[in-house]
């Protein structure tokens, strides 16, 4: 009888170990599933900011003839400022859509986006002049006919920030 008890206890230990391992695998898979969903949403949010900026002019100067006529300060001009980060209700329009008229106005812009599934996506935008033939290379402070927008989205729902880049070329 003691052999049967030992076999039963051993079987219960193996079953418990299997159940605990299975549960931890299932929980990790669910965590990764949710994080992937939130990251895809973050990519969509970042892309929507880029798409919004693509509807704007390249520069405040409407017909630049050479780089010296381009805007020096990459920021909103007078009358285009508002409180950031921007947070709007579902049926409202972002001020950036209304007040910004060129790409570099988005430099320093931020917004908080809340979705039905998750809230608190923090969006930050930077715009820099970059090398026209290699947009991954900073222009070193000189004006060029290429501006690179970097949109960074962070959230408590994923571990690493999501970054999208877009080069605007005149």
XYZ file of N, CA, C and O in Angstrom, residues 5-81:
308
model
N 0.752 4.725 -2.541
C 0.681 6.099 -2.036
C 1.829 6.921 -2.613
O 1.644 8.068 -3.037
N 3.023 6.340 -2.649
C 4.179 7.046 -3.205
C 3.974 7.328 -4.693
O 4.306 8.412 -5.179
N 3.442 6.359 -5.438
C 3.166 6.566 -6.864
C 2.103 7.649 -7.056
O 2.208 8.488 -7.958
N 1.080 7.645 -6.201
C 0.024 8.645 -6.291
C 0.574 10.039 -5.998
O 0.272 11.003 -6.713
N 1.382 10.161 -4.957
C 1.982 11.453 -4.612
C 2.888 11.931 -5.747
O 2.859 13.100 -6.149
N 3.683 11.023 -6.315
C 4.555 11.376 -7.445
C 3.751 11.838 -8.645
O 4.109 12.807 -9.327
N 2.645 11.146 -8.922
C 1.783 11.530 -10.048
C 1.168 12.907 -9.815
O 1.069 13.723 -10.736
N 0.747 13.185 -8.564
C 0.171 14.489 -8.247
C 1.206 15.612 -8.381
O 0.898 16.706 -8.849
N 2.441 15.333 -7.976
C 3.509 16.324 -8.126
C 3.767 16.609 -9.602
O 3.891 17.772 -10.021
N 3.822 15.558 -10.420
C 4.025 15.759 -11.865
C 2.859 16.512 -12.492
O 3.055 17.411 -13.321
N 1.632 16.159 -12.101
C 0.457 16.847 -12.634
C 0.459 18.320 -12.222
O 0.185 19.198 -13.040
N 0.774 18.600 -10.968
C 0.834 19.986 -10.497
C 1.887 20.776 -11.254
O 1.670 21.918 -11.653
N 3.042 20.172 -11.451
C 4.120 20.824 -12.206
C 3.667 21.120 -13.632
O 3.918 22.207 -14.165
N 3.003 20.171 -14.264
C 2.501 20.359 -15.624
C 1.474 21.494 -15.677
O 1.511 22.337 -16.576
N 0.553 21.536 -14.723
C -0.490 22.557 -14.697
C 0.117 23.944 -14.489
O -0.251 24.913 -15.173
N 1.071 24.080 -13.568
C 1.718 25.365 -13.319
C 2.474 25.839 -14.551
O 2.380 27.005 -14.947
N 3.212 24.939 -15.192
C 3.952 25.296 -16.414
C 2.992 25.705 -17.527
O 3.215 26.706 -18.212
N 1.910 24.957 -17.688
C 0.920 25.281 -18.729
C 0.294 26.646 -18.482
O 0.134 27.446 -19.408
N -0.067 26.921 -17.240
C -0.670 28.215 -16.909
C 0.297 29.365 -17.177
O -0.105 30.408 -17.705
N 1.555 29.200 -16.807
C 2.510 30.291 -17.051
C 2.727 30.507 -18.545
O 2.874 31.646 -18.991
N 2.720 29.452 -19.341
C 2.850 29.589 -20.797
C 1.636 30.313 -21.376
O 1.765 31.214 -22.209
N 0.454 29.941 -20.922
C -0.775 30.590 -21.403
C -0.780 32.071 -21.037
O -1.111 32.932 -21.865
N -0.389 32.391 -19.795
C -0.352 33.793 -19.377
C 0.660 34.599 -20.182
O 0.392 35.738 -20.579
N 1.826 34.040 -20.444
C 2.844 34.744 -21.246
C 2.354 34.956 -22.677
O 2.555 36.031 -23.255
N 1.699 33.968 -23.247
C 1.150 34.117 -24.604
C 0.086 35.216 -24.650
O 0.040 36.001 -25.593
N -0.760 35.289 -23.632
C -1.786 36.341 -23.579
C -1.137 37.718 -23.447
O -1.551 38.672 -24.097
N -0.095 37.815 -22.602
C 0.598 39.086 -22.434
C 1.190 39.545 -23.756
O 1.063 40.702 -24.148
N 1.826 38.622 -24.475
C 2.406 38.971 -25.772
C 1.332 39.331 -26.792
O 1.527 40.240 -27.606
N 0.207 38.662 -26.739
C -0.908 38.971 -27.646
C -1.410 40.396 -27.408
O -1.587 41.170 -28.353
N -1.616 40.752 -26.144
C -2.093 42.098 -25.830
C -1.051 43.158 -26.178
O -1.383 44.206 -26.724
N 0.213 42.892 -25.853
C 1.259 43.864 -26.173
C 1.346 44.084 -27.682
O 1.502 45.214 -28.142
N 1.204 43.024 -28.461
C 1.219 43.158 -29.921
C 0.053 44.010 -30.402
O 0.210 44.856 -31.281
N -1.119 43.792 -29.819
C -2.288 44.593 -30.198
C -2.059 46.068 -29.881
O -2.336 46.941 -30.708
N -1.513 46.354 -28.702
C -1.272 47.740 -28.317
C -0.190 48.381 -29.171
O -0.261 49.564 -29.499
N 0.812 47.598 -29.558
C 1.873 48.145 -30.419
C 1.338 48.432 -31.821
O 1.703 49.442 -32.425
N 0.478 47.572 -32.335
C -0.131 47.839 -33.643
C -0.981 49.113 -33.590
O -0.971 49.914 -34.528
N -1.690 49.304 -32.495
C -2.459 50.535 -32.326
C -1.526 51.734 -32.292
O -1.804 52.773 -32.907
N -0.401 51.611 -31.588
C 0.574 52.707 -31.509
C 1.140 53.035 -32.881
O 1.330 54.213 -33.221
N 1.402 52.022 -33.693
C 1.888 52.258 -35.059
C 0.841 53.031 -35.854
O 1.159 53.975 -36.582
N -0.421 52.656 -35.705
C -1.501 53.372 -36.394
C -1.621 54.816 -35.947
O -1.846 55.720 -36.764
N -1.435 55.052 -34.651
C -1.497 56.417 -34.121
C -0.349 57.250 -34.681
O -0.541 58.390 -35.118
N 0.860 56.684 -34.671
C 2.025 57.404 -35.213
C 1.840 57.689 -36.696
O 2.131 58.796 -37.174
N 1.341 56.711 -37.431
C 1.128 56.904 -38.863
C 0.082 57.978 -39.122
O 0.199 58.749 -40.085
N -0.927 58.089 -38.256
C -1.950 59.119 -38.460
C -1.366 60.525 -38.291
O -1.778 61.455 -38.986
N -0.392 60.686 -37.382
C 0.266 61.993 -37.232
C 1.079 62.306 -38.489
O 1.049 63.430 -38.999
N 1.796 61.321 -39.006
C 2.574 61.516 -40.236
C 1.636 61.850 -41.396
O 1.894 62.785 -42.170
N 0.538 61.113 -41.513
C -0.424 61.382 -42.596
C -1.012 62.787 -42.478
O -1.226 63.463 -43.487
N -1.270 63.216 -41.260
C -1.778 64.575 -41.040
C -0.752 65.601 -41.523
O -1.095 66.567 -42.217
N 0.517 65.383 -41.172
C 1.577 66.321 -41.575
C 1.788 66.302 -43.088
O 2.176 67.325 -43.671
N 1.533 65.181 -43.728
C 1.706 65.084 -45.183
C 0.720 65.968 -45.944
O 0.944 66.284 -47.109
N -0.357 66.381 -45.283
C -1.330 67.266 -45.941
C -0.904 68.727 -45.867
O -1.561 69.581 -46.450
N 0.177 69.002 -45.140
C 0.641 70.385 -44.943
C 1.755 70.717 -45.935
O 2.350 69.848 -46.559
N 2.052 72.006 -46.044
C 3.137 72.466 -46.913
C 4.484 72.021 -46.339
O 4.607 71.755 -45.141
N 5.490 71.956 -47.193
C 6.833 71.583 -46.738
C 7.390 72.636 -45.786
O 8.014 72.307 -44.781
N 7.169 73.903 -46.106
C 7.752 74.982 -45.318
C 6.813 76.178 -45.299
O 5.907 76.285 -46.134
N 7.033 77.074 -44.358
C 6.249 78.307 -44.273
C 6.445 79.144 -45.540
O 5.521 79.793 -46.013
N 7.666 79.114 -46.082
C 7.942 79.792 -47.354
C 7.331 78.917 -48.442
O 7.720 77.769 -48.622
N 6.368 79.464 -49.163
C 5.607 78.632 -50.098
C 6.384 78.217 -51.337
O 6.162 77.153 -51.876
N 7.317 79.036 -51.786
C 8.102 78.710 -52.975
C 9.581 78.973 -52.718
O 10.151 79.915 -53.247
N 10.233 78.135 -51.903
C 11.640 78.409 -51.617
C 12.496 78.233 -52.873
O 12.338 77.267 -53.610
N 13.355 79.201 -53.109
C 14.222 79.132 -54.293
C 15.567 78.489 -53.973
O 16.191 77.895 -54.820
N 16.018 78.646 -52.730
C 17.233 77.960 -52.280
C 17.099 77.730 -50.774
O 16.177 78.238 -50.137
N 18.013 76.984 -50.200
C 17.886 76.603 -48.790
C 17.951 77.797 -47.836
O 17.412 77.728 -46.740
N 18.562 78.887 -48.262
C 18.655 80.051 -47.368
C 17.300 80.728 -47.161
O 17.130 81.500 -46.223
N 16.324 80.435 -48.013
C 14.991 81.022 -47.840
C 14.091 80.160 -46.964
O 12.969 80.557 -46.648
N 14.544 78.981 -46.572
C 13.742 78.090 -45.731
C 13.690 78.591 -44.294
O 14.554 79.343 -43.847
N 12.701 78.130 -43.567
C 12.526 78.484 -42.160
C 13.751 78.065 -41.357
O 14.229 76.941 -41.483
N 14.229 78.968 -40.506
C 15.369 78.657 -39.642
C 14.900 77.871 -38.426
O 15.436 76.826 -38.093
N 13.882 78.383 -37.770
C 13.377 77.768 -36.543
C 12.296 76.742 -36.879
O 11.250 77.095 -37.421
N 12.561 75.496 -36.548
C 11.589 74.441 -36.806
C 10.622 74.374 -35.618
O 10.837 73.663 -34.650
N 9.553 75.139 -35.726
C 8.550 75.231 -34.665
C 7.335 75.968 -35.224
O 7.419 76.584 -36.282
N 6.225 75.934 -34.498
C 5.056 76.693 -34.951
C 5.353 78.187 -35.000
O 6.087 78.718 -34.165
N 4.789 78.850 -35.995
C 4.953 80.290 -36.119
C 3.928 80.994 -35.227
O 3.082 80.357 -34.616
N 3.980 82.299 -35.192
C 3.067 83.098 -34.382
C 1.620 82.775 -34.746
O 1.260 82.705 -35.917
N 0.800 82.567 -33.732
C -0.610 82.275 -33.953
C -0.928 80.810 -34.161
O -2.086 80.435 -34.284
N 0.104 79.966 -34.213
C -0.124 78.536 -34.436
C 0.063 77.714 -33.162
O 0.027 76.497 -33.207
N 0.263 78.376 -32.049
C 0.536 77.664 -30.806
C -0.753 77.341 -30.048
O -1.748 78.042 -30.172
